[in-house]
PDB file of C-alpha atoms in Angstrom:
ATOM      1  CA  MET A   1      37.223 -39.217   4.687  1.00  0.00           C
ATOM      2  CA  GLY A   2      36.655 -35.458   5.071  1.00  0.00           C
ATOM      3  CA  MET A   3      36.538 -33.052   2.138  1.00  0.00           C
ATOM      4  CA  LYS A   4      36.999 -34.551  -1.322  1.00  0.00           C
ATOM      5  CA  SER A   5      40.168 -33.631  -3.160  1.00  0.00           C
ATOM      6  CA  LEU A   6      40.035 -32.039  -6.601  1.00  0.00           C
ATOM      7  CA  LEU A   7      40.209 -34.682  -9.331  1.00  0.00           C
ATOM      8  CA  ASN A   8      40.466 -34.139 -13.080  1.00  0.00           C
ATOM      9  CA  TYR A   9      40.542 -37.010 -15.528  1.00  0.00           C
ATOM     10  CA  THR A  10      42.041 -37.254 -19.002  1.00  0.00           C
ATOM     11  CA  ILE A  11      41.425 -40.306 -21.147  1.00  0.00           C
ATOM     12  CA  ASN A  12      43.568 -40.841 -24.235  1.00  0.00           C
ATOM     13  CA  VAL A  13      42.599 -43.129 -27.084  1.00  0.00           C
ATOM     14  CA  ASP A  14      45.617 -44.063 -29.192  1.00  0.00           C
ATOM     15  CA  VAL A  15      44.345 -46.981 -31.277  1.00  0.00           C
ATOM     16  CA  ALA A  16      42.321 -46.459 -34.466  1.00  0.00           C
ATOM     17  CA  ILE A  17      38.990 -48.271 -34.315  1.00  0.00           C
ATOM     18  CA  LEU A  18      35.820 -48.120 -36.409  1.00  0.00           C
ATOM     19  CA  ILE A  19      34.113 -45.544 -34.253  1.00  0.00           C
ATOM     20  CA  LEU A  20      36.998 -43.623 -32.740  1.00  0.00           C
ATOM     21  CA  LEU A  21      40.289 -42.639 -34.222  1.00  0.00           C
ATOM     22  CA  VAL A  22      43.426 -41.389 -32.513  1.00  0.00           C
ATOM     23  CA  LYS A  23      43.962 -39.421 -29.341  1.00  0.00           C
ATOM     24  CA  VAL A  24      40.750 -38.666 -27.486  1.00  0.00           C
ATOM     25  CA  SER A  25      40.793 -37.201 -23.977  1.00  0.00           C
ATOM     26  CA  ILE A  26      38.148 -36.953 -21.285  1.00  0.00           C
ATOM     27  CA  MET A  27      38.662 -34.645 -18.332  1.00  0.00           C
ATOM     28  CA  ALA A  28      36.520 -34.365 -15.229  1.00  0.00           C
ATOM     29  CA  ASN A  29      36.690 -32.643 -11.900  1.00  0.00           C
ATOM     30  CA  SER A  30      35.491 -33.853  -8.479  1.00  0.00           C
ATOM     31  CA  THR A  31      34.642 -31.535  -5.603  1.00  0.00           C
ATOM     32  CA  SER A  32      31.448 -30.878  -3.721  1.00  0.00           C
ATOM     33  CA  SER A  33      31.524 -27.176  -4.582  1.00  0.00           C
ATOM     34  CA  GLY A  34      32.478 -27.428  -8.250  1.00  0.00           C
ATOM     35  CA  PRO A  35      35.869 -27.069  -9.936  1.00  0.00           C
ATOM     36  CA  LYS A  36      38.469 -24.809  -8.367  1.00  0.00           C
ATOM     37  CA  ASP A  37      41.579 -25.646 -10.386  1.00  0.00           C
ATOM     38  CA  MET A  38      41.042 -26.985 -13.891  1.00  0.00           C
ATOM     39  CA  SER A  39      44.712 -26.696 -14.889  1.00  0.00           C
ATOM     40  CA  THR A  40      45.612 -30.307 -13.959  1.00  0.00           C
ATOM     41  CA  ALA A  41      43.965 -33.544 -15.081  1.00  0.00           C
ATOM     42  CA  PHE A  42      44.613 -37.220 -14.350  1.00  0.00           C
ATOM     43  CA  LEU A  43      45.419 -39.383 -17.362  1.00  0.00           C
ATOM     44  CA  ILE A  44      43.465 -42.532 -18.244  1.00  0.00           C
ATOM     45  CA  ARG A  45      44.447 -44.438 -21.381  1.00  0.00           C
ATOM     46  CA  VAL A  46      41.909 -46.133 -23.640  1.00  0.00           C
ATOM     47  CA  ASP A  47      43.460 -48.697 -25.956  1.00  0.00           C
ATOM     48  CA  GLN A  48      41.439 -51.286 -27.865  1.00  0.00           C
ATOM     49  CA  SER A  49      44.384 -53.713 -27.799  1.00  0.00           C
ATOM     50  CA  GLY A  50      44.262 -53.851 -24.012  1.00  0.00           C
ATOM     51  CA  GLN A  51      47.420 -51.877 -23.343  1.00  0.00           C
ATOM     52  CA  GLY A  52      45.591 -49.029 -21.589  1.00  0.00           C
ATOM     53  CA  ASP A  53      43.338 -48.621 -18.589  1.00  0.00           C
ATOM     54  CA  TYR A  54      40.171 -49.279 -20.623  1.00  0.00           C
ATOM     55  CA  THR A  55      39.316 -50.576 -24.074  1.00  0.00           C
ATOM     56  CA  LYS A  56      36.233 -48.389 -24.587  1.00  0.00           C
ATOM     57  CA  ILE A  57      35.610 -44.676 -24.130  1.00  0.00           C
ATOM     58  CA  GLN A  58      32.219 -45.330 -22.523  1.00  0.00           C
ATOM     59  CA  ASP A  59      33.902 -47.489 -19.872  1.00  0.00           C
ATOM     60  CA  ALA A  60      36.282 -44.614 -19.156  1.00  0.00           C
ATOM     61  CA  ILE A  61      33.389 -42.174 -18.774  1.00  0.00           C
ATOM     62  CA  ASP A  62      31.585 -44.653 -16.526  1.00  0.00           C
ATOM     63  CA  SER A  63      34.673 -44.831 -14.298  1.00  0.00           C
ATOM     64  CA  VAL A  64      34.195 -41.195 -13.281  1.00  0.00           C
ATOM     65  CA  PRO A  65      32.269 -41.137  -9.980  1.00  0.00           C
ATOM     66  CA  SER A  66      28.576 -40.358 -10.185  1.00  0.00           C
ATOM     67  CA  ASN A  67      27.551 -36.910  -8.979  1.00  0.00           C
ATOM     68  CA  ASN A  68      31.123 -35.918  -9.769  1.00  0.00           C
ATOM     69  CA  SER A  69      31.748 -32.299  -8.887  1.00  0.00           C
ATOM     70  CA  GLU A  70      34.980 -33.114 -10.837  1.00  0.00           C
ATOM     71  CA  LEU A  71      31.617 -48.956 -33.306  1.00  0.00           C
ATOM     72  CA  GLU A  72      29.896 -47.441 -29.768  1.00  0.00           C
ATOM     73  CA  LYS A  73      27.618 -44.602 -28.889  1.00  0.00           C
ATOM     74  CA  ILE A  74      28.812 -42.185 -26.251  1.00  0.00           C
ATOM     75  CA  VAL A  75      26.636 -40.976 -23.372  1.00  0.00           C
ATOM     76  CA  VAL A  76      27.771 -38.533 -20.708  1.00  0.00           C
ATOM     77  CA  PRO A  77      25.151 -39.073 -17.964  1.00  0.00           C
ATOM     78  CA  ALA A  78      23.538 -36.224 -16.069  1.00  0.00           C
ATOM     79  CA  ASP A  79      25.254 -37.268 -12.814  1.00  0.00           C
ATOM     80  CA  LYS A  80      28.774 -36.831 -14.278  1.00  0.00           C
ATOM     81  CA  PRO A  81      29.446 -33.114 -14.786  1.00  0.00           C
ATOM     82  CA  TYR A  82      32.816 -31.487 -15.510  1.00  0.00           C
ATOM     83  CA  ILE A  83      33.869 -33.919 -18.217  1.00  0.00           C
ATOM     84  CA  THR A  84      35.801 -32.863 -21.311  1.00  0.00           C
ATOM     85  CA  LEU A  85      36.086 -34.999 -24.418  1.00  0.00           C
ATOM     86  CA  SER A  86      39.039 -33.700 -26.403  1.00  0.00           C
ATOM     87  CA  GLY A  87      40.979 -34.728 -29.473  1.00  0.00           C
ATOM     88  CA  THR A  88      44.118 -33.318 -31.062  1.00  0.00           C
ATOM     89  CA  GLU A  89      42.448 -32.502 -34.412  1.00  0.00           C
ATOM     90  CA  ALA A  90      38.855 -32.987 -35.522  1.00  0.00           C
ATOM     91  CA  SER A  91      40.023 -34.505 -38.827  1.00  0.00           C
ATOM     92  CA  ASP A  92      41.595 -37.522 -37.124  1.00  0.00           C
ATOM     93  CA  THR A  93      39.461 -37.820 -33.970  1.00  0.00           C
ATOM     94  CA  ILE A  94      36.182 -39.261 -35.208  1.00  0.00           C
ATOM     95  CA  ILE A  95      33.183 -40.599 -33.298  1.00  0.00           C
ATOM     96  CA  THR A  96      30.712 -42.086 -35.758  1.00  0.00           C
ATOM     97  CA  TYR A  97      27.569 -44.204 -35.747  1.00  0.00           C
ATOM     98  CA  ASN A  98      24.726 -45.078 -38.106  1.00  0.00           C
ATOM     99  CA  ASP A  99      21.295 -44.812 -36.511  1.00  0.00           C
ATOM    100  CA  GLY A 100      18.069 -42.935 -37.116  1.00  0.00           C
ATOM    101  CA  GLY A 101      14.323 -42.831 -36.766  1.00  0.00           C
ATOM    102  CA  GLU A 102      11.504 -40.713 -35.436  1.00  0.00           C
ATOM    103  CA  ILE A 103      12.602 -40.921 -31.783  1.00  0.00           C
ATOM    104  CA  LEU A 104      15.168 -38.142 -31.928  1.00  0.00           C
ATOM    105  CA  SER A 105      16.479 -38.744 -28.412  1.00  0.00           C
ATOM    106  CA  GLU A 106      17.579 -42.274 -29.291  1.00  0.00           C
ATOM    107  CA  SER A 107      19.584 -41.832 -32.498  1.00  0.00           C
ATOM    108  CA  PRO A 108      22.447 -39.514 -31.427  1.00  0.00           C
ATOM    109  CA  THR A 109      25.986 -40.737 -31.804  1.00  0.00           C
ATOM    110  CA  VAL A 110      26.908 -38.670 -28.747  1.00  0.00           C
ATOM    111  CA  LYS A 111      24.518 -37.572 -25.968  1.00  0.00           C
ATOM    112  CA  ILE A 112      25.574 -34.920 -23.485  1.00  0.00           C
ATOM    113  CA  LEU A 113      23.171 -35.022 -20.535  1.00  0.00           C
ATOM    114  CA  ALA A 114      25.570 -33.618 -17.921  1.00  0.00           C
ATOM    115  CA  SER A 115      26.298 -30.002 -17.121  1.00  0.00           C
ATOM    116  CA  GLU A 116      29.689 -28.309 -17.516  1.00  0.00           C
ATOM    117  CA  PHE A 117      30.707 -30.483 -20.490  1.00  0.00           C
ATOM    118  CA  VAL A 118      33.431 -29.426 -22.924  1.00  0.00           C
ATOM    119  CA  GLY A 119      34.154 -30.933 -26.351  1.00  0.00           C
ATOM    120  CA  ARG A 120      37.344 -30.043 -28.227  1.00  0.00           C
ATOM    121  CA  TYR A 121      38.614 -30.973 -31.683  1.00  0.00           C
ATOM    122  CA  LEU A 122      36.263 -33.869 -32.413  1.00  0.00           C
ATOM    123  CA  THR A 123      34.290 -35.065 -35.402  1.00  0.00           C
ATOM    124  CA  ILE A 124      30.894 -36.365 -34.299  1.00  0.00           C
ATOM    125  CA  GLN A 125      28.832 -37.823 -37.106  1.00  0.00           C
ATOM    126  CA  ASN A 126      25.783 -39.911 -37.882  1.00  0.00           C
ATOM    127  CA  THR A 127      25.945 -41.679 -41.243  1.00  0.00           C
ATOM    128  CA  TYR A 128      22.223 -42.520 -41.393  1.00  0.00           C
ATOM    129  CA  GLY A 129      22.045 -40.333 -44.481  1.00  0.00           C
ATOM    130  CA  LYS A 130      19.021 -39.363 -46.540  1.00  0.00           C
ATOM    131  CA  THR A 131      16.793 -42.173 -45.285  1.00  0.00           C
ATOM    132  CA  GLY A 132      15.470 -40.106 -42.383  1.00  0.00           C
ATOM    133  CA  LYS A 133      16.309 -38.314 -39.158  1.00  0.00           C
ATOM    134  CA  GLY A 134      19.708 -39.149 -37.724  1.00  0.00           C
ATOM    135  CA  VAL A 135      21.067 -36.974 -34.900  1.00  0.00           C
ATOM    136  CA  ALA A 136      24.834 -36.749 -34.571  1.00  0.00           C
ATOM    137  CA  LEU A 137      24.995 -34.798 -31.306  1.00  0.00           C
ATOM    138  CA  ARG A 138      22.403 -34.140 -28.622  1.00  0.00           C
ATOM    139  CA  VAL A 139      23.257 -31.505 -25.994  1.00  0.00           C
ATOM    140  CA  SER A 140      20.774 -31.428 -23.095  1.00  0.00           C
ATOM    141  CA  GLY A 141      23.002 -30.386 -20.203  1.00  0.00           C
ATOM    142  CA  ASP A 142      23.539 -26.814 -19.042  1.00  0.00           C
ATOM    143  CA  LYS A 143      26.819 -24.916 -19.585  1.00  0.00           C
ATOM    144  CA  ALA A 144      28.247 -26.967 -22.449  1.00  0.00           C
ATOM    145  CA  ALA A 145      30.972 -25.692 -24.774  1.00  0.00           C
ATOM    146  CA  PHE A 146      32.434 -27.026 -28.028  1.00  0.00           C
ATOM    147  CA  TYR A 147      35.616 -25.826 -29.701  1.00  0.00           C
ATOM    148  CA  GLY A 148      36.865 -26.735 -33.157  1.00  0.00           C
ATOM    149  CA  CYS A 149      34.431 -29.640 -33.555  1.00  0.00           C
ATOM    150  CA  LYS A 150      32.813 -31.031 -36.696  1.00  0.00           C
ATOM    151  CA  ILE A 151      29.194 -32.147 -36.306  1.00  0.00           C
ATOM    152  CA  ILE A 152      27.905 -33.972 -39.373  1.00  0.00           C
ATOM    153  CA  SER A 153      24.681 -35.647 -40.469  1.00  0.00           C
ATOM    154  CA  TYR A 154      21.913 -35.054 -43.007  1.00  0.00           C
ATOM    155  CA  GLN A 155      18.612 -34.368 -41.245  1.00  0.00           C
ATOM    156  CA  ASP A 156      18.526 -33.087 -37.630  1.00  0.00           C
ATOM    157  CA  THR A 157      22.304 -33.024 -37.211  1.00  0.00           C
ATOM    158  CA  LEU A 158      22.597 -31.127 -33.923  1.00  0.00           C
ATOM    159  CA  LEU A 159      19.873 -31.455 -31.308  1.00  0.00           C
ATOM    160  CA  ASP A 160      20.781 -28.336 -29.340  1.00  0.00           C
ATOM    161  CA  ASP A 161      18.169 -29.340 -26.871  1.00  0.00           C
ATOM    162  CA  ALA A 162      18.228 -27.473 -23.562  1.00  0.00           C
ATOM    163  CA  GLY A 163      20.528 -25.388 -21.405  1.00  0.00           C
ATOM    164  CA  ARG A 164      23.134 -22.733 -22.204  1.00  0.00           C
ATOM    165  CA  HIS A 165      25.712 -23.659 -24.828  1.00  0.00           C
ATOM    166  CA  TYR A 166      28.686 -22.165 -26.628  1.00  0.00           C
ATOM    167  CA  TYR A 167      30.113 -23.308 -29.963  1.00  0.00           C
ATOM    168  CA  LYS A 168      33.293 -21.741 -31.337  1.00  0.00           C
ATOM    169  CA  ASN A 169      35.057 -22.486 -34.631  1.00  0.00           C
ATOM    170  CA  CYS A 170      32.818 -25.499 -35.204  1.00  0.00           C
ATOM    171  CA  TYR A 171      31.737 -26.975 -38.544  1.00  0.00           C
ATOM    172  CA  ILE A 172      28.093 -28.106 -38.678  1.00  0.00           C
ATOM    173  CA  GLN A 173      26.746 -29.898 -41.751  1.00  0.00           C
ATOM    174  CA  GLY A 174      23.262 -31.025 -42.705  1.00  0.00           C
ATOM    175  CA  ALA A 175      20.352 -30.606 -45.070  1.00  0.00           C
ATOM    176  CA  THR A 176      17.179 -30.171 -43.026  1.00  0.00           C
ATOM    177  CA  ASP A 177      16.729 -28.532 -39.606  1.00  0.00           C
ATOM    178  CA  PHE A 178      20.328 -29.308 -38.883  1.00  0.00           C
ATOM    179  CA  VAL A 179      20.507 -27.088 -35.796  1.00  0.00           C
ATOM    180  CA  PHE A 180      17.329 -27.578 -33.758  1.00  0.00           C
ATOM    181  CA  GLY A 181      16.001 -27.586 -30.204  1.00  0.00           C
ATOM    182  CA  ASN A 182      15.319 -25.059 -27.453  1.00  0.00           C
ATOM    183  CA  ALA A 183      18.684 -24.214 -25.946  1.00  0.00           C
ATOM    184  CA  ALA A 184      20.129 -20.741 -25.470  1.00  0.00           C
ATOM    185  CA  SER A 185      23.223 -20.964 -27.648  1.00  0.00           C
ATOM    186  CA  LEU A 186      25.906 -18.749 -29.098  1.00  0.00           C
ATOM    187  CA  PHE A 187      27.640 -19.986 -32.243  1.00  0.00           C
ATOM    188  CA  GLU A 188      30.789 -17.922 -32.755  1.00  0.00           C
ATOM    189  CA  ARG A 189      32.883 -18.141 -35.934  1.00  0.00           C
ATOM    190  CA  CYS A 190      31.197 -21.394 -36.896  1.00  0.00           C
ATOM    191  CA  HIS A 191      30.845 -22.783 -40.423  1.00  0.00           C
ATOM    192  CA  LEU A 192      27.353 -23.947 -41.397  1.00  0.00           C
ATOM    193  CA  HIS A 193      27.354 -26.109 -44.527  1.00  0.00           C
ATOM    194  CA  SER A 194      24.087 -27.075 -46.220  1.00  0.00           C
ATOM    195  CA  VAL A 195      23.932 -30.212 -48.351  1.00  0.00           C
ATOM    196  CA  SER A 196      20.246 -29.703 -49.096  1.00  0.00           C
ATOM    197  CA  GLU A 197      19.102 -30.594 -52.598  1.00  0.00           C
ATOM    198  CA  GLY A 198      16.168 -28.177 -52.383  1.00  0.00           C
ATOM    199  CA  ASN A 199      15.155 -25.697 -49.716  1.00  0.00           C
ATOM    200  CA  GLY A 200      16.277 -27.250 -46.480  1.00  0.00           C
ATOM    201  CA  ALA A 201      16.263 -25.207 -43.292  1.00  0.00           C
ATOM    202  CA  ILE A 202      19.431 -24.539 -41.336  1.00  0.00           C
ATOM    203  CA  THR A 203      17.625 -23.993 -38.014  1.00  0.00           C
ATOM    204  CA  ALA A 204      14.417 -25.114 -36.345  1.00  0.00           C
ATOM    205  CA  GLN A 205      14.458 -23.354 -32.986  1.00  0.00           C
ATOM    206  CA  LYS A 206      11.753 -24.365 -30.496  1.00  0.00           C
ATOM    207  CA  ARG A 207      11.238 -21.407 -28.150  1.00  0.00           C
ATOM    208  CA  GLU A 208       7.598 -21.700 -27.056  1.00  0.00           C
ATOM    209  CA  SER A 209       7.062 -18.655 -24.860  1.00  0.00           C
ATOM    210  CA  PRO A 210       8.232 -15.039 -24.828  1.00  0.00           C
ATOM    211  CA  LEU A 211       9.304 -15.669 -21.231  1.00  0.00           C
ATOM    212  CA  GLU A 212      11.943 -18.206 -22.270  1.00  0.00           C
ATOM    213  CA  ASN A 213      15.469 -16.832 -22.607  1.00  0.00           C
ATOM    214  CA  THR A 214      16.354 -19.282 -25.360  1.00  0.00           C
ATOM    215  CA  GLY A 215      17.346 -18.935 -28.973  1.00  0.00           C
ATOM    216  CA  TYR A 216      20.276 -19.244 -31.353  1.00  0.00           C
ATOM    217  CA  VAL A 217      22.777 -16.513 -32.164  1.00  0.00           C
ATOM    218  CA  PHE A 218      25.231 -16.976 -35.028  1.00  0.00           C
ATOM    219  CA  LEU A 219      27.988 -14.412 -34.637  1.00  0.00           C
ATOM    220  CA  GLY A 220      30.717 -13.953 -37.234  1.00  0.00           C
ATOM    221  CA  CYS A 221      29.821 -17.258 -38.874  1.00  0.00           C
ATOM    222  CA  LYS A 222      29.934 -18.534 -42.470  1.00  0.00           C
ATOM    223  CA  ILE A 223      27.189 -20.259 -44.480  1.00  0.00           C
ATOM    224  CA  THR A 224      28.089 -22.347 -47.526  1.00  0.00           C
ATOM    225  CA  GLY A 225      26.602 -25.291 -49.390  1.00  0.00           C
ATOM    226  CA  ASN A 226      24.830 -26.439 -52.491  1.00  0.00           C
ATOM    227  CA  GLY A 227      21.208 -26.514 -53.579  1.00  0.00           C
ATOM    228  CA  GLY A 228      19.207 -24.010 -51.558  1.00  0.00           C
ATOM    229  CA  ALA A 229      18.691 -23.316 -47.873  1.00  0.00           C
ATOM    230  CA  ILE A 230      16.649 -21.004 -45.684  1.00  0.00           C
ATOM    231  CA  LEU A 231      18.027 -19.554 -42.470  1.00  0.00           C
ATOM    232  CA  GLY A 232      15.340 -21.021 -40.276  1.00  0.00           C
ATOM    233  CA  ARG A 233      11.771 -22.084 -39.634  1.00  0.00           C
ATOM    234  CA  PRO A 234       9.835 -22.124 -36.355  1.00  0.00           C
ATOM    235  CA  TRP A 235       9.601 -25.401 -34.487  1.00  0.00           C
ATOM    236  CA  GLY A 236       8.142 -23.356 -31.616  1.00  0.00           C
ATOM    237  CA  SER A 237       5.716 -20.433 -31.880  1.00  0.00           C
ATOM    238  CA  TYR A 238       8.240 -17.989 -30.381  1.00  0.00           C
ATOM    239  CA  SER A 239      11.260 -19.320 -32.230  1.00  0.00           C
ATOM    240  CA  ARG A 240      14.240 -16.934 -31.975  1.00  0.00           C
ATOM    241  CA  VAL A 241      17.292 -16.918 -34.276  1.00  0.00           C
ATOM    242  CA  ILE A 242      19.789 -14.129 -34.967  1.00  0.00           C
ATOM    243  CA  TYR A 243      22.534 -13.998 -37.600  1.00  0.00           C
ATOM    244  CA  ALA A 244      25.065 -11.224 -37.026  1.00  0.00           C
ATOM    245  CA  LEU A 245      28.174 -10.277 -38.991  1.00  0.00           C
ATOM    246  CA  THR A 246      27.823 -13.557 -40.879  1.00  0.00           C
ATOM    247  CA  TYR A 247      28.901 -14.397 -44.424  1.00  0.00           C
ATOM    248  CA  MET A 248      26.046 -15.903 -46.461  1.00  0.00           C
ATOM    249  CA  SER A 249      26.854 -17.551 -49.763  1.00  0.00           C
ATOM    250  CA  GLY A 250      24.346 -17.882 -52.593  1.00  0.00           C
ATOM    251  CA  VAL A 251      23.024 -21.090 -51.012  1.00  0.00           C
ATOM    252  CA  VAL A 252      20.782 -18.893 -48.811  1.00  0.00           C
ATOM    253  CA  GLN A 253      17.500 -18.390 -50.619  1.00  0.00           C
ATOM    254  CA  ALA A 254      16.150 -14.880 -51.169  1.00  0.00           C
ATOM    255  CA  GLU A 255      13.185 -15.188 -48.765  1.00  0.00           C
ATOM    256  CA  GLY A 256      15.543 -16.340 -46.026  1.00  0.00           C
ATOM    257  CA  TRP A 257      12.895 -17.569 -43.576  1.00  0.00           C
ATOM    258  CA  ASN A 258       9.844 -19.836 -43.628  1.00  0.00           C
ATOM    259  CA  ASP A 259       6.818 -19.971 -41.303  1.00  0.00           C
ATOM    260  CA  TRP A 260       6.507 -23.781 -41.639  1.00  0.00           C
ATOM    261  CA  GLY A 261       2.973 -23.462 -43.012  1.00  0.00           C
ATOM    262  CA  ASP A 262       1.610 -21.531 -40.029  1.00  0.00           C
ATOM    263  CA  ALA A 263       1.104 -17.840 -40.798  1.00  0.00           C
ATOM    264  CA  ASP A 264       0.187 -17.114 -37.170  1.00  0.00           C
ATOM    265  CA  LYS A 265       3.813 -17.728 -36.202  1.00  0.00           C
ATOM    266  CA  GLN A 266       4.866 -14.768 -38.317  1.00  0.00           C
ATOM    267  CA  LYS A 267       3.514 -12.574 -35.504  1.00  0.00           C
ATOM    268  CA  THR A 268       5.382 -14.276 -32.670  1.00  0.00           C
ATOM    269  CA  VAL A 269       8.778 -15.471 -33.964  1.00  0.00           C
ATOM    270  CA  TYR A 270      11.866 -13.286 -33.690  1.00  0.00           C
ATOM    271  CA  TYR A 271      14.165 -13.714 -36.672  1.00  0.00           C
ATOM    272  CA  GLY A 272      16.837 -11.091 -37.216  1.00  0.00           C
ATOM    273  CA  GLU A 273      19.894 -10.279 -39.297  1.00  0.00           C
ATOM    274  CA  TYR A 274      22.579  -7.740 -38.471  1.00  0.00           C
ATOM    275  CA  LYS A 275      25.256  -6.559 -40.870  1.00  0.00           C
ATOM    276  CA  CYS A 276      25.533  -9.888 -42.678  1.00  0.00           C
ATOM    277  CA  TYR A 277      27.247  -9.953 -46.039  1.00  0.00           C
ATOM    278  CA  GLY A 278      27.746 -12.061 -49.163  1.00  0.00           C
ATOM    279  CA  PRO A 279      25.411 -12.928 -52.065  1.00  0.00           C
ATOM    280  CA  GLY A 280      22.895 -14.627 -49.768  1.00  0.00           C
ATOM    281  CA  ALA A 281      22.635 -11.691 -47.363  1.00  0.00           C
ATOM    282  CA  ASN A 282      20.598  -9.399 -49.620  1.00  0.00           C
ATOM    283  CA  ARG A 283      17.358  -8.635 -47.735  1.00  0.00           C
ATOM    284  CA  ASP A 284      15.438  -7.072 -50.615  1.00  0.00           C
ATOM    285  CA  LYS A 285      13.257 -10.177 -50.987  1.00  0.00           C
ATOM    286  CA  ARG A 286      13.393 -11.411 -47.396  1.00  0.00           C
ATOM    287  CA  ALA A 287      10.267 -12.544 -45.559  1.00  0.00           C
ATOM    288  CA  LYS A 288       8.671  -9.266 -44.472  1.00  0.00           C
ATOM    289  CA  TRP A 289       8.098 -10.541 -40.947  1.00  0.00           C
ATOM    290  CA  SER A 290      11.835 -11.021 -40.349  1.00  0.00           C
ATOM    291  CA  ASN A 291      13.925  -8.171 -38.968  1.00  0.00           C
ATOM    292  CA  THR A 292      16.850  -6.047 -40.035  1.00  0.00           C
ATOM    293  CA  LEU A 293      18.367  -5.238 -36.662  1.00  0.00           C
ATOM    294  CA  SER A 294      19.646  -1.824 -35.648  1.00  0.00           C
ATOM    295  CA  ASN A 295      22.838  -1.424 -33.623  1.00  0.00           C
ATOM    296  CA  GLU A 296      20.755  -1.102 -30.474  1.00  0.00           C
ATOM    297  CA  GLU A 297      18.591  -4.132 -31.224  1.00  0.00           C
ATOM    298  CA  ALA A 298      21.614  -6.278 -32.077  1.00  0.00           C
ATOM    299  CA  ALA A 299      23.715  -5.277 -29.068  1.00  0.00           C
ATOM    300  CA  PRO A 300      22.333  -7.916 -26.618  1.00  0.00           C
ATOM    301  CA  PHE A 301      23.280 -10.686 -29.054  1.00  0.00           C
ATOM    302  CA  LEU A 302      26.853  -9.624 -29.828  1.00  0.00           C
ATOM    303  CA  ASN A 303      28.473 -11.032 -26.689  1.00  0.00           C
ATOM    304  CA  LYS A 304      28.211 -13.943 -24.262  1.00  0.00           C
ATOM    305  CA  ASN A 305      25.668 -12.277 -21.961  1.00  0.00           C
ATOM    306  CA  MET A 306      22.711 -14.198 -23.385  1.00  0.00           C
ATOM    307  CA  ILE A 307      24.270 -17.487 -22.230  1.00  0.00           C
ATOM    308  CA  GLY A 308      25.970 -16.023 -19.141  1.00  0.00           C
ATOM    309  CA  GLY A 309      29.139 -17.458 -20.551  1.00  0.00           C
ATOM    310  CA  ARG A 310      31.611 -15.231 -18.769  1.00  0.00           C
ATOM    311  CA  SER A 311      30.719 -16.924 -15.484  1.00  0.00           C
ATOM    312  CA  TRP A 312      31.150 -20.540 -16.606  1.00  0.00           C
ATOM    313  CA  LEU A 313      33.324 -20.869 -19.721  1.00  0.00           C
ATOM    314  CA  ARG A 314      36.686 -22.224 -18.561  1.00  0.00           C
ATOM    315  CA  PRO A 315      40.146 -22.715 -20.093  1.00  0.00           C
ATOM    316  CA  ALA A 316      41.560 -26.123 -20.954  1.00  0.00           C
ATOM    317  CA  PRO A 317      43.783 -27.883 -18.361  1.00  0.00           C
ATOM    318  CA  THR A 318      47.503 -27.389 -18.885  1.00  0.00           C
ATOM    319  CA  HIS A 319      48.911 -30.153 -16.641  1.00  0.00           C
ATOM    320  CA  PHE A 320      48.179 -33.882 -16.594  1.00  0.00           C
ATOM    321  CA  LYS A 321      48.887 -36.788 -14.230  1.00  0.00           C
ATOM    322  CA  ARG A 322      48.458 -40.534 -14.560  1.00  0.00           C
ATOM    323  CA  ILE A 323      45.329 -41.846 -12.840  1.00  0.00           C
ATOM    324  CA  ASP A 324      47.409 -43.936 -10.409  1.00  0.00           C
ATOM    325  CA  GLN A 325      48.868 -40.680  -9.006  1.00  0.00           C
ATOM    326  CA  LYS A 326      45.538 -39.316  -7.744  1.00  0.00           C
ATOM    327  CA  SER A 327      46.041 -40.511  -4.160  1.00  0.00           C
TER     328      SER A 327
END
């Protein structure tokens, strides 16, 4: 057959169902050397009434060729890169499930295992609630980006597991360790909302070696909530979290950081704040082993270099075709 042609896929969901509400799209690209033109996507319709190409989003994802170089849970498998799941507005594009337990990899409402994934304008939630750990979103693939999404649960909301990730204008809600894992991620202009009734932690970053280029950077973000919250605690001995130019409401407790009962980690973690503001940003009573960053120290975390984002972040497609036009 010769060289594969470039294929993008868009899947629209137009029928309200328990798990998904209106207008969801999935876009993928197929070429042996990666995407070359992401401006056009083929359209696949998902309609529960049977009027579309598929009745379930997972079936639409499964229809994308493996090793593509183009009330359900959603899994984007590792062998299907270059898929985008996109809604029109997060408030009316909702993927929800109710599951939880100690096996964190099993409870997520949405699992992203593939590289080069993009999520736009979605609400992804786990309604397991206060009964235990219930992950809404697990991101384990490299080069994943989310724009304008809402990610909601109570404990362990976002398993930002592995790889390089970018979140922009996202809303993330939880009570305990609600951003956790060992990815290298930049959160830009995101809204973190704590629903903790006591002193829940916003982050539990798992960097385990000084040689790992992982960690979380919150740049120009906003922290709100009720009760009390700390900025982070170390899941890994070399946990790394930076808040820069971020508004912190009074929900952030004075000490700011916690060593999770292991004083030895105070010597190895890297927790920093740079020019944050608001009633919760006062560092007078902060944990002494956390850092007030200078301009020079903060500079590496104030752009996309940490995640190499300038080489892989891509714009949304601007043209769409029906799937039956691909040949």
